[in-house]
Amino acid sequence: MSGPIDLPGASGPHGAIDRSDAIDLRGAIDLRGAIDLHTHSSVSDGTESPAELVRAAIAAGLGTVALTDHDSTAGWQEAFDAASGTGLTVIPGMELSTNYGPASVHMLAYLFDPLNGAIIAETQRIRDGRLHRAERIVERIGKDYDLTWDDVLAQSTDGGTLGRPHIADALVAKGHVTDRSAAFQSILHWRSGYYEKYYAPSPLEGVSMIVAAGGVPVLAHPATLGRYRVIEEKAIAQLADAGLFGLEIHHRDNTEDGKVRLYELAEKYHLVVTGSSDYHGVGKPNRLGENTTAPEVLERIVAVATGTRPFRG
Ligand code: AMP
Ligand code: FE
Ligand code: FE
Ligand code: ZN
């Protein structure tokens, strides 16, 4: 039997989903309970292990949680194992780093094939770049503060994706700052003189890679207040053409003005709207389930993904 699945709100370039592409949605996902599609574990810069994160998601009353560590899928299996038998649905995901000119743009990726060669190679390259960049940042900070590379390694997990949050934790442990946020506002700020960027592909390369691996790309927190303005329409149009599926509009870092504009872009380019917490354990104030995604949106994400399936615990 083949033919398009009639999904609520499905229209535009992603609307016609061919059933022969794989999916019978019945039983594939349990849409009861709140859906939070953006969280981090200690595999990147969250403070809880994937198993602890799963337990926290259940305690927070979520029905579905996506694990989206930066540039790594290393936490997926532990999250699946921890969710097994609990009724929690785990959406395997990742937050892929990309660079758009001087701006760092984060691309959420859901349900792609974790064994895809291009994904494995590119995320390895990004993680290597992050590691060496962190070493150089720490070397510079170490000239002015008592801080060594070993202090930073003590705050990270083996093989985990390294970032400024781990340097922040080391600065806290050494008593130089009170918490991660204070570190980001001072020593780790891009204007501090210690900062540097790291290698990442372009957003377009990122979207293409995710789609080629059977995954679903969603632009993370696209309207954060910061160094650069909301990504311009021309770029969104190009990404949508390449298969960008959604915009993470309900996120605490998006400005209110930015959200209004993102809604217009979502409508114009037929992109779905997601919401999520961007939980980092105690590393950020963001609480699980503080923003959520509508069940019909998750249904559409699952329907177009061919790289891997949600894990039903
Ligand atoms: P990096 O990727 O190494 O440049 O570090 C950026 C990461 O640090 C982001 O993914 C955030 O999750 C995290 N981050 C940014 N600002 C803060 C903050 N104020 N407190 C805690 N974590 C933060
Ligand atoms: Fe993070
Ligand atoms: Fe992010
Ligand atoms: Zn994040």
mmCIF file of C-alpha atoms and ligand atoms in Angstrom:
data_model
loop_
_atom_site.group_PDB
_atom_site.id
_atom_site.type_symbol
_atom_site.label_atom_id
_atom_site.label_comp_id
_atom_site.label_asym_id
_atom_site.label_seq_id
_atom_site.Cartn_x
_atom_site.Cartn_y
_atom_site.Cartn_z
ATOM 1 C CA MET A 1 0.000 0.000 0.000
ATOM 2 C CA SER A 2 1.446 3.300 -0.924
ATOM 3 C CA GLY A 3 0.219 6.862 -0.856
ATOM 4 C CA PRO A 4 0.641 9.967 1.225
ATOM 5 C CA ILE A 5 -0.076 9.867 4.940
ATOM 6 C CA ASP A 6 -2.558 12.564 5.812
ATOM 7 C CA LEU A 7 -0.974 14.271 8.775
ATOM 8 C CA PRO A 8 -2.467 17.215 10.642
ATOM 9 C CA GLY A 9 -1.033 20.466 9.370
ATOM 10 C CA ALA A 10 1.076 18.721 6.771
ATOM 11 C CA SER A 11 1.568 20.985 3.782
ATOM 12 C CA GLY A 12 4.292 22.491 1.681
ATOM 13 C CA PRO A 13 7.480 20.787 0.589
ATOM 14 C CA HIS A 14 7.412 18.260 3.425
ATOM 15 C CA GLY A 15 3.696 17.616 3.343
ATOM 16 C CA ALA A 16 3.444 14.715 0.954
ATOM 17 C CA ILE A 17 5.004 11.781 2.703
ATOM 18 C CA ASP A 18 5.177 8.614 0.698
ATOM 19 C CA ARG A 19 4.145 5.623 2.769
ATOM 20 C CA SER A 20 6.517 3.431 0.763
ATOM 21 C CA ASP A 21 9.311 5.428 2.437
ATOM 22 C CA ALA A 22 8.814 3.297 5.463
ATOM 23 C CA ILE A 23 6.563 4.332 8.129
ATOM 24 C CA ASP A 24 3.482 3.071 9.757
ATOM 25 C CA LEU A 25 3.061 5.526 12.566
ATOM 26 C CA ARG A 26 0.652 3.331 14.508
ATOM 27 C CA GLY A 27 2.504 2.254 17.586
ATOM 28 C CA ALA A 28 5.708 3.989 16.537
ATOM 29 C CA ILE A 29 5.397 6.719 19.104
ATOM 30 C CA ASP A 30 3.396 7.238 22.227
ATOM 31 C CA LEU A 31 2.147 10.786 22.053
ATOM 32 C CA ARG A 32 0.901 10.960 25.615
ATOM 33 C CA GLY A 33 2.760 13.246 27.974
ATOM 34 C CA ALA A 34 4.797 16.378 27.410
ATOM 35 C CA ILE A 35 7.440 16.391 24.666
ATOM 36 C CA ASP A 36 10.801 18.073 25.230
ATOM 37 C CA LEU A 37 13.052 17.873 22.163
ATOM 38 C CA HIS A 38 16.339 19.419 23.340
ATOM 39 C CA THR A 39 18.438 18.237 26.308
ATOM 40 C CA HIS A 40 22.113 17.688 27.107
ATOM 41 C CA SER A 41 23.870 15.018 29.156
ATOM 42 C CA SER A 42 27.446 14.721 30.388
ATOM 43 C CA VAL A 43 28.298 13.277 26.978
ATOM 44 C CA SER A 44 28.522 16.975 26.105
ATOM 45 C CA ASP A 45 27.947 19.888 28.482
ATOM 46 C CA GLY A 46 25.038 18.672 30.615
ATOM 47 C CA THR A 47 25.801 17.742 34.207
ATOM 48 C CA GLU A 48 23.855 14.444 34.364
ATOM 49 C CA SER A 49 24.696 11.143 32.703
ATOM 50 C CA PRO A 50 22.241 10.023 29.990
ATOM 51 C CA ALA A 51 20.682 7.576 32.500
ATOM 52 C CA GLU A 52 20.295 10.320 35.123
ATOM 53 C CA LEU A 53 18.796 12.589 32.499
ATOM 54 C CA VAL A 54 16.237 9.916 31.585
ATOM 55 C CA ARG A 55 15.290 9.562 35.260
ATOM 56 C CA ALA A 56 14.999 13.350 35.557
ATOM 57 C CA ALA A 57 12.727 13.423 32.492
ATOM 58 C CA ILE A 58 10.437 10.817 34.042
ATOM 59 C CA ALA A 59 10.430 12.684 37.358
ATOM 60 C CA ALA A 60 9.507 15.874 35.477
ATOM 61 C CA GLY A 61 6.486 14.059 34.009
ATOM 62 C CA LEU A 62 7.638 14.063 30.390
ATOM 63 C CA GLY A 63 6.281 11.457 27.987
ATOM 64 C CA THR A 64 9.020 12.023 25.406
ATOM 65 C CA VAL A 65 12.521 13.432 25.651
ATOM 66 C CA ALA A 66 15.100 13.951 22.917
ATOM 67 C CA LEU A 67 18.741 13.580 23.882
ATOM 68 C CA THR A 68 20.609 16.172 21.820
ATOM 69 C CA ASP A 69 24.192 16.326 22.982
ATOM 70 C CA HIS A 70 26.522 18.638 21.097
ATOM 71 C CA ASP A 71 28.168 16.871 18.140
ATOM 72 C CA SER A 72 27.835 13.381 19.636
ATOM 73 C CA THR A 73 25.564 10.365 19.654
ATOM 74 C CA ALA A 74 27.571 8.599 22.366
ATOM 75 C CA GLY A 75 24.777 8.876 24.930
ATOM 76 C CA TRP A 76 22.005 7.237 22.886
ATOM 77 C CA GLN A 77 22.429 3.657 24.035
ATOM 78 C CA GLU A 78 22.672 4.543 27.727
ATOM 79 C CA ALA A 79 19.519 6.650 27.405
ATOM 80 C CA PHE A 80 17.651 3.807 25.666
ATOM 81 C CA ASP A 81 18.766 1.326 28.323
ATOM 82 C CA ALA A 82 17.690 3.643 31.137
ATOM 83 C CA ALA A 83 14.305 4.294 29.493
ATOM 84 C CA SER A 84 13.610 0.611 28.906
ATOM 85 C CA GLY A 85 10.455 -0.483 30.683
ATOM 86 C CA THR A 86 9.665 3.005 31.985
ATOM 87 C CA GLY A 87 7.197 4.108 29.286
ATOM 88 C CA LEU A 88 9.328 7.134 28.400
ATOM 89 C CA THR A 89 9.937 7.641 24.674
ATOM 90 C CA VAL A 90 13.469 8.711 23.764
ATOM 91 C CA ILE A 91 14.098 10.514 20.497
ATOM 92 C CA PRO A 92 17.766 10.066 19.612
ATOM 93 C CA GLY A 93 19.197 13.365 18.466
ATOM 94 C CA MET A 94 22.142 15.708 18.411
ATOM 95 C CA GLU A 95 22.820 19.436 18.378
ATOM 96 C CA LEU A 96 25.220 19.869 15.482
ATOM 97 C CA SER A 97 27.582 22.841 15.607
ATOM 98 C CA THR A 98 27.716 24.921 12.430
ATOM 99 C CA ASN A 99 29.374 28.208 11.579
ATOM 100 C CA TYR A 100 27.567 30.863 9.604
ATOM 101 C CA GLY A 101 30.210 33.500 8.911
ATOM 102 C CA PRO A 102 31.227 34.729 12.355
ATOM 103 C CA ALA A 103 28.112 33.312 14.018
ATOM 104 C CA SER A 104 27.812 29.932 15.693
ATOM 105 C CA VAL A 105 24.531 28.345 14.561
ATOM 106 C CA HIS A 106 23.193 25.216 16.272
ATOM 107 C CA MET A 107 21.288 22.634 14.239
ATOM 108 C CA LEU A 108 19.183 20.063 16.037
ATOM 109 C CA ALA A 109 19.144 16.717 14.261
ATOM 110 C CA TYR A 110 16.647 13.960 15.025
ATOM 111 C CA LEU A 111 16.436 10.282 14.153
ATOM 112 C CA PHE A 112 19.365 10.117 11.741
ATOM 113 C CA ASP A 113 21.550 7.054 11.190
ATOM 114 C CA PRO A 114 24.313 7.290 13.822
ATOM 115 C CA LEU A 115 26.511 5.038 11.665
ATOM 116 C CA ASN A 116 26.348 7.346 8.649
ATOM 117 C CA GLY A 117 29.947 7.842 7.499
ATOM 118 C CA ALA A 118 29.729 11.569 6.827
ATOM 119 C CA ILE A 119 28.116 12.234 10.217
ATOM 120 C CA ILE A 120 30.736 10.173 12.031
ATOM 121 C CA ALA A 121 33.621 11.876 10.223
ATOM 122 C CA GLU A 122 32.281 15.403 10.555
ATOM 123 C CA THR A 123 31.330 15.168 14.235
ATOM 124 C CA GLN A 124 34.765 13.685 14.966
ATOM 125 C CA ARG A 125 36.351 16.647 13.206
ATOM 126 C CA ILE A 126 34.224 19.108 15.185
ATOM 127 C CA ARG A 127 34.997 17.397 18.510
ATOM 128 C CA ASP A 128 38.738 17.408 17.711
ATOM 129 C CA GLY A 129 38.521 21.089 16.810
ATOM 130 C CA ARG A 130 36.664 21.830 20.056
ATOM 131 C CA LEU A 131 39.305 19.975 22.076
ATOM 132 C CA HIS A 132 42.235 21.896 20.639
ATOM 133 C CA ARG A 133 40.369 25.170 20.813
ATOM 134 C CA ALA A 134 39.614 24.549 24.495
ATOM 135 C CA GLU A 135 43.297 23.781 25.119
ATOM 136 C CA ARG A 136 44.275 27.091 23.550
ATOM 137 C CA ILE A 137 41.638 29.025 25.516
ATOM 138 C CA VAL A 138 42.851 27.422 28.753
ATOM 139 C CA GLU A 139 46.456 28.190 27.872
ATOM 140 C CA ARG A 140 45.578 31.877 27.539
ATOM 141 C CA ILE A 141 43.457 31.939 30.702
ATOM 142 C CA GLY A 142 46.270 30.120 32.548
ATOM 143 C CA LYS A 143 48.533 33.142 32.017
ATOM 144 C CA ASP A 144 46.221 35.276 34.158
ATOM 145 C CA TYR A 145 44.481 32.759 36.458
ATOM 146 C CA ASP A 146 45.442 29.608 38.307
ATOM 147 C CA LEU A 147 43.959 27.120 35.804
ATOM 148 C CA THR A 148 45.456 24.107 34.050
ATOM 149 C CA TRP A 149 44.299 21.742 31.329
ATOM 150 C CA ASP A 150 44.056 18.962 33.924
ATOM 151 C CA ASP A 151 41.578 21.096 35.899
ATOM 152 C CA VAL A 152 39.357 21.157 32.798
ATOM 153 C CA LEU A 153 39.749 17.459 32.038
ATOM 154 C CA ALA A 154 38.646 16.742 35.610
ATOM 155 C CA GLN A 155 35.322 18.398 34.752
ATOM 156 C CA SER A 156 34.641 16.434 31.563
ATOM 157 C CA THR A 157 33.790 12.855 30.670
ATOM 158 C CA ASP A 158 36.054 10.580 28.659
ATOM 159 C CA GLY A 159 35.451 11.121 24.959
ATOM 160 C CA GLY A 160 32.758 13.697 25.674
ATOM 161 C CA THR A 161 32.309 16.828 23.567
ATOM 162 C CA LEU A 162 34.356 19.558 25.199
ATOM 163 C CA GLY A 163 33.187 23.134 25.440
ATOM 164 C CA ARG A 164 33.417 26.315 27.418
ATOM 165 C CA PRO A 165 31.032 24.917 30.058
ATOM 166 C CA HIS A 166 33.775 22.495 31.164
ATOM 167 C CA ILE A 167 36.248 25.359 31.401
ATOM 168 C CA ALA A 168 33.582 27.231 33.371
ATOM 169 C CA ASP A 169 33.245 24.313 35.800
ATOM 170 C CA ALA A 170 37.018 24.294 36.294
ATOM 171 C CA LEU A 171 36.976 28.045 36.962
ATOM 172 C CA VAL A 172 34.214 27.469 39.540
ATOM 173 C CA ALA A 173 36.164 24.608 41.151
ATOM 174 C CA LYS A 174 39.180 26.907 41.423
ATOM 175 C CA GLY A 175 37.054 29.621 43.011
ATOM 176 C CA HIS A 176 37.565 32.185 40.238
ATOM 177 C CA VAL A 177 33.819 32.512 39.535
ATOM 178 C CA THR A 178 30.628 31.464 41.335
ATOM 179 C CA ASP A 179 28.899 29.508 38.572
ATOM 180 C CA ARG A 180 28.807 28.752 34.841
ATOM 181 C CA SER A 181 26.765 31.831 34.004
ATOM 182 C CA ALA A 182 29.216 34.100 35.815
ATOM 183 C CA ALA A 183 32.060 32.469 33.874
ATOM 184 C CA PHE A 184 30.273 33.052 30.554
ATOM 185 C CA GLN A 185 29.668 36.680 31.449
ATOM 186 C CA SER A 186 33.309 37.296 32.273
ATOM 187 C CA ILE A 187 36.325 35.106 31.519
ATOM 188 C CA LEU A 188 34.602 32.978 28.855
ATOM 189 C CA HIS A 189 32.807 35.831 27.104
ATOM 190 C CA TRP A 190 33.769 36.151 23.439
ATOM 191 C CA ARG A 191 34.990 39.688 24.204
ATOM 192 C CA SER A 192 37.241 38.576 27.056
ATOM 193 C CA GLY A 193 40.299 38.131 24.876
ATOM 194 C CA TYR A 194 40.584 34.430 25.733
ATOM 195 C CA TYR A 195 37.867 33.288 23.339
ATOM 196 C CA GLU A 196 38.232 31.665 19.981
ATOM 197 C CA LYS A 197 35.923 29.775 17.648
ATOM 198 C CA TYR A 198 36.188 26.172 16.528
ATOM 199 C CA TYR A 199 35.773 24.364 13.223
ATOM 200 C CA ALA A 200 32.233 23.533 12.149
ATOM 201 C CA PRO A 201 30.526 23.027 8.768
ATOM 202 C CA SER A 202 28.119 25.600 7.329
ATOM 203 C CA PRO A 203 24.407 25.336 8.249
ATOM 204 C CA LEU A 204 23.715 24.264 4.661
ATOM 205 C CA GLU A 205 26.291 21.486 4.838
ATOM 206 C CA GLY A 206 24.842 20.491 8.209
ATOM 207 C CA VAL A 207 21.265 20.283 6.932
ATOM 208 C CA SER A 208 22.333 18.329 3.844
ATOM 209 C CA MET A 209 24.344 15.887 5.931
ATOM 210 C CA ILE A 210 21.494 15.291 8.396
ATOM 211 C CA VAL A 211 18.964 14.758 5.611
ATOM 212 C CA ALA A 212 21.329 12.389 3.768
ATOM 213 C CA ALA A 213 21.583 10.358 6.985
ATOM 214 C CA GLY A 214 17.783 10.026 7.129
ATOM 215 C CA GLY A 215 17.453 12.611 9.890
ATOM 216 C CA VAL A 216 15.307 15.676 10.464
ATOM 217 C CA PRO A 217 17.032 19.057 10.937
ATOM 218 C CA VAL A 218 15.524 21.785 13.121
ATOM 219 C CA LEU A 219 17.239 25.126 13.628
ATOM 220 C CA ALA A 220 17.947 25.552 17.360
ATOM 221 C CA HIS A 221 17.085 28.782 19.215
ATOM 222 C CA PRO A 222 17.346 30.900 16.035
ATOM 223 C CA ALA A 223 16.535 34.242 17.663
ATOM 224 C CA THR A 224 18.819 34.498 20.650
ATOM 225 C CA LEU A 225 19.868 37.904 21.795
ATOM 226 C CA GLY A 226 23.566 38.151 21.312
ATOM 227 C CA ARG A 227 26.410 38.931 19.125
ATOM 228 C CA TYR A 228 24.549 38.409 15.884
ATOM 229 C CA ARG A 229 20.994 39.045 14.791
ATOM 230 C CA VAL A 230 18.460 36.447 13.780
ATOM 231 C CA ILE A 231 19.691 34.452 10.795
ATOM 232 C CA GLU A 232 18.442 36.262 7.701
ATOM 233 C CA GLU A 233 15.527 35.163 5.559
ATOM 234 C CA LYS A 234 17.669 34.373 2.533
ATOM 235 C CA ALA A 235 19.561 31.781 4.569
ATOM 236 C CA ILE A 236 16.388 30.247 6.017
ATOM 237 C CA ALA A 237 14.980 29.943 2.480
ATOM 238 C CA GLN A 238 18.118 28.173 1.319
ATOM 239 C CA LEU A 239 18.096 25.820 4.321
ATOM 240 C CA ALA A 240 14.402 25.055 3.797
ATOM 241 C CA ASP A 241 15.181 24.134 0.193
ATOM 242 C CA ALA A 242 17.868 21.763 1.441
ATOM 243 C CA GLY A 243 15.446 20.070 3.834
ATOM 244 C CA LEU A 244 15.355 22.131 7.025
ATOM 245 C CA PHE A 245 12.191 20.889 8.712
ATOM 246 C CA GLY A 246 11.558 23.216 11.611
ATOM 247 C CA LEU A 247 12.411 26.154 13.827
ATOM 248 C CA GLU A 248 12.813 25.871 17.593
ATOM 249 C CA ILE A 249 10.724 28.910 18.441
ATOM 250 C CA HIS A 250 9.664 28.057 21.990
ATOM 251 C CA HIS A 251 13.035 28.387 23.701
ATOM 252 C CA ARG A 252 13.879 30.725 26.560
ATOM 253 C CA ASP A 253 16.755 32.368 24.676
ATOM 254 C CA ASN A 254 14.655 33.526 21.697
ATOM 255 C CA THR A 255 13.616 37.165 22.021
ATOM 256 C CA GLU A 256 9.900 37.992 21.842
ATOM 257 C CA ASP A 257 10.417 40.085 18.686
ATOM 258 C CA GLY A 258 12.470 37.277 17.223
ATOM 259 C CA LYS A 259 9.706 34.749 17.871
ATOM 260 C CA VAL A 260 7.199 36.867 15.951
ATOM 261 C CA ARG A 261 9.537 36.980 12.994
ATOM 262 C CA LEU A 262 10.297 33.265 13.221
ATOM 263 C CA TYR A 263 6.581 32.479 13.124
ATOM 264 C CA GLU A 264 6.303 34.394 9.863
ATOM 265 C CA LEU A 265 9.277 32.522 8.436
ATOM 266 C CA ALA A 266 7.904 29.161 9.590
ATOM 267 C CA GLU A 267 4.646 29.851 7.806
ATOM 268 C CA LYS A 268 6.269 31.163 4.651
ATOM 269 C CA TYR A 269 8.703 28.273 4.287
ATOM 270 C CA HIS A 270 6.402 25.546 5.642
ATOM 271 C CA LEU A 271 8.562 24.772 8.643
ATOM 272 C CA VAL A 272 7.241 23.150 11.805
ATOM 273 C CA VAL A 273 7.527 24.929 15.160
ATOM 274 C CA THR A 274 9.160 23.161 18.067
ATOM 275 C CA GLY A 275 9.669 24.039 21.709
ATOM 276 C CA SER A 276 12.103 22.672 24.227
ATOM 277 C CA SER A 277 14.038 23.320 27.375
ATOM 278 C CA ASP A 278 17.699 22.970 26.315
ATOM 279 C CA TYR A 279 18.195 21.344 29.721
ATOM 280 C CA HIS A 280 21.813 21.077 30.927
ATOM 281 C CA GLY A 281 21.207 19.603 34.409
ATOM 282 C CA VAL A 282 22.484 22.072 37.000
ATOM 283 C CA GLY A 283 24.685 23.715 34.337
ATOM 284 C CA LYS A 284 21.920 26.106 33.294
ATOM 285 C CA PRO A 285 18.700 27.377 34.857
ATOM 286 C CA ASN A 286 16.629 25.768 32.046
ATOM 287 C CA ARG A 287 14.168 23.205 33.502
ATOM 288 C CA LEU A 288 12.927 20.071 31.739
ATOM 289 C CA GLY A 289 9.574 20.643 30.053
ATOM 290 C CA GLU A 290 9.655 24.436 30.446
ATOM 291 C CA ASN A 291 8.891 24.570 26.715
ATOM 292 C CA THR A 292 7.370 21.688 24.810
ATOM 293 C CA THR A 293 6.544 20.534 21.289
ATOM 294 C CA ALA A 294 3.056 19.686 20.020
ATOM 295 C CA PRO A 295 2.359 15.952 19.488
ATOM 296 C CA GLU A 296 1.385 16.467 15.836
ATOM 297 C CA VAL A 297 4.754 18.127 15.191
ATOM 298 C CA LEU A 298 6.629 15.194 16.688
ATOM 299 C CA GLU A 299 4.407 12.914 14.630
ATOM 300 C CA ARG A 300 5.545 14.676 11.476
ATOM 301 C CA ILE A 301 9.200 14.559 12.507
ATOM 302 C CA VAL A 302 8.947 10.824 13.115
ATOM 303 C CA ALA A 303 7.078 10.319 9.849
ATOM 304 C CA VAL A 304 9.793 11.887 7.673
ATOM 305 C CA ALA A 305 12.764 10.372 9.494
ATOM 306 C CA THR A 306 14.241 7.256 7.929
ATOM 307 C CA GLY A 307 17.618 7.039 9.671
ATOM 308 C CA THR A 308 16.510 5.483 12.951
ATOM 309 C CA ARG A 309 13.374 4.982 15.063
ATOM 310 C CA PRO A 310 12.278 6.516 18.350
ATOM 311 C CA PHE A 311 12.971 4.310 21.349
ATOM 312 C CA ARG A 312 9.871 3.374 23.298
ATOM 313 C CA GLY A 313 10.796 2.627 26.853
HETATM 314 P P1 AMP B 1 30.974 26.474 23.304
HETATM 315 O O1 AMP B 1 30.166 25.545 22.453
HETATM 316 O O2 AMP B 1 32.172 25.811 23.856
HETATM 317 O O3 AMP B 1 31.307 27.769 22.633
HETATM 318 O O4 AMP B 1 30.064 26.844 24.564
HETATM 319 C C1 AMP B 1 28.725 27.224 24.343
HETATM 320 C C2 AMP B 1 27.827 26.339 25.158
HETATM 321 O O5 AMP B 1 27.867 26.799 26.495
HETATM 322 C C3 AMP B 1 26.378 26.387 24.744
HETATM 323 O O6 AMP B 1 26.031 25.206 24.089
HETATM 324 C C4 AMP B 1 25.592 26.485 26.012
HETATM 325 O O7 AMP B 1 24.959 25.269 26.290
HETATM 326 C C5 AMP B 1 26.598 26.757 27.080
HETATM 327 N N1 AMP B 1 26.325 28.064 27.720
HETATM 328 C C6 AMP B 1 26.269 29.246 27.114
HETATM 329 N N2 AMP B 1 26.003 30.215 28.002
HETATM 330 C C7 AMP B 1 25.893 29.623 29.204
HETATM 331 C C8 AMP B 1 25.617 30.100 30.510
HETATM 332 N N3 AMP B 1 25.432 31.384 30.755
HETATM 333 N N4 AMP B 1 25.567 29.207 31.511
HETATM 334 C C9 AMP B 1 25.788 27.913 31.260
HETATM 335 N N5 AMP B 1 26.047 27.402 30.041
HETATM 336 C C10 AMP B 1 26.097 28.254 29.015
HETATM 337 FE FE FE B 2 25.245 23.366 25.550
HETATM 338 FE FE FE B 3 22.474 25.461 21.404
HETATM 339 ZN ZN ZN B 4 21.567 22.933 23.463
#
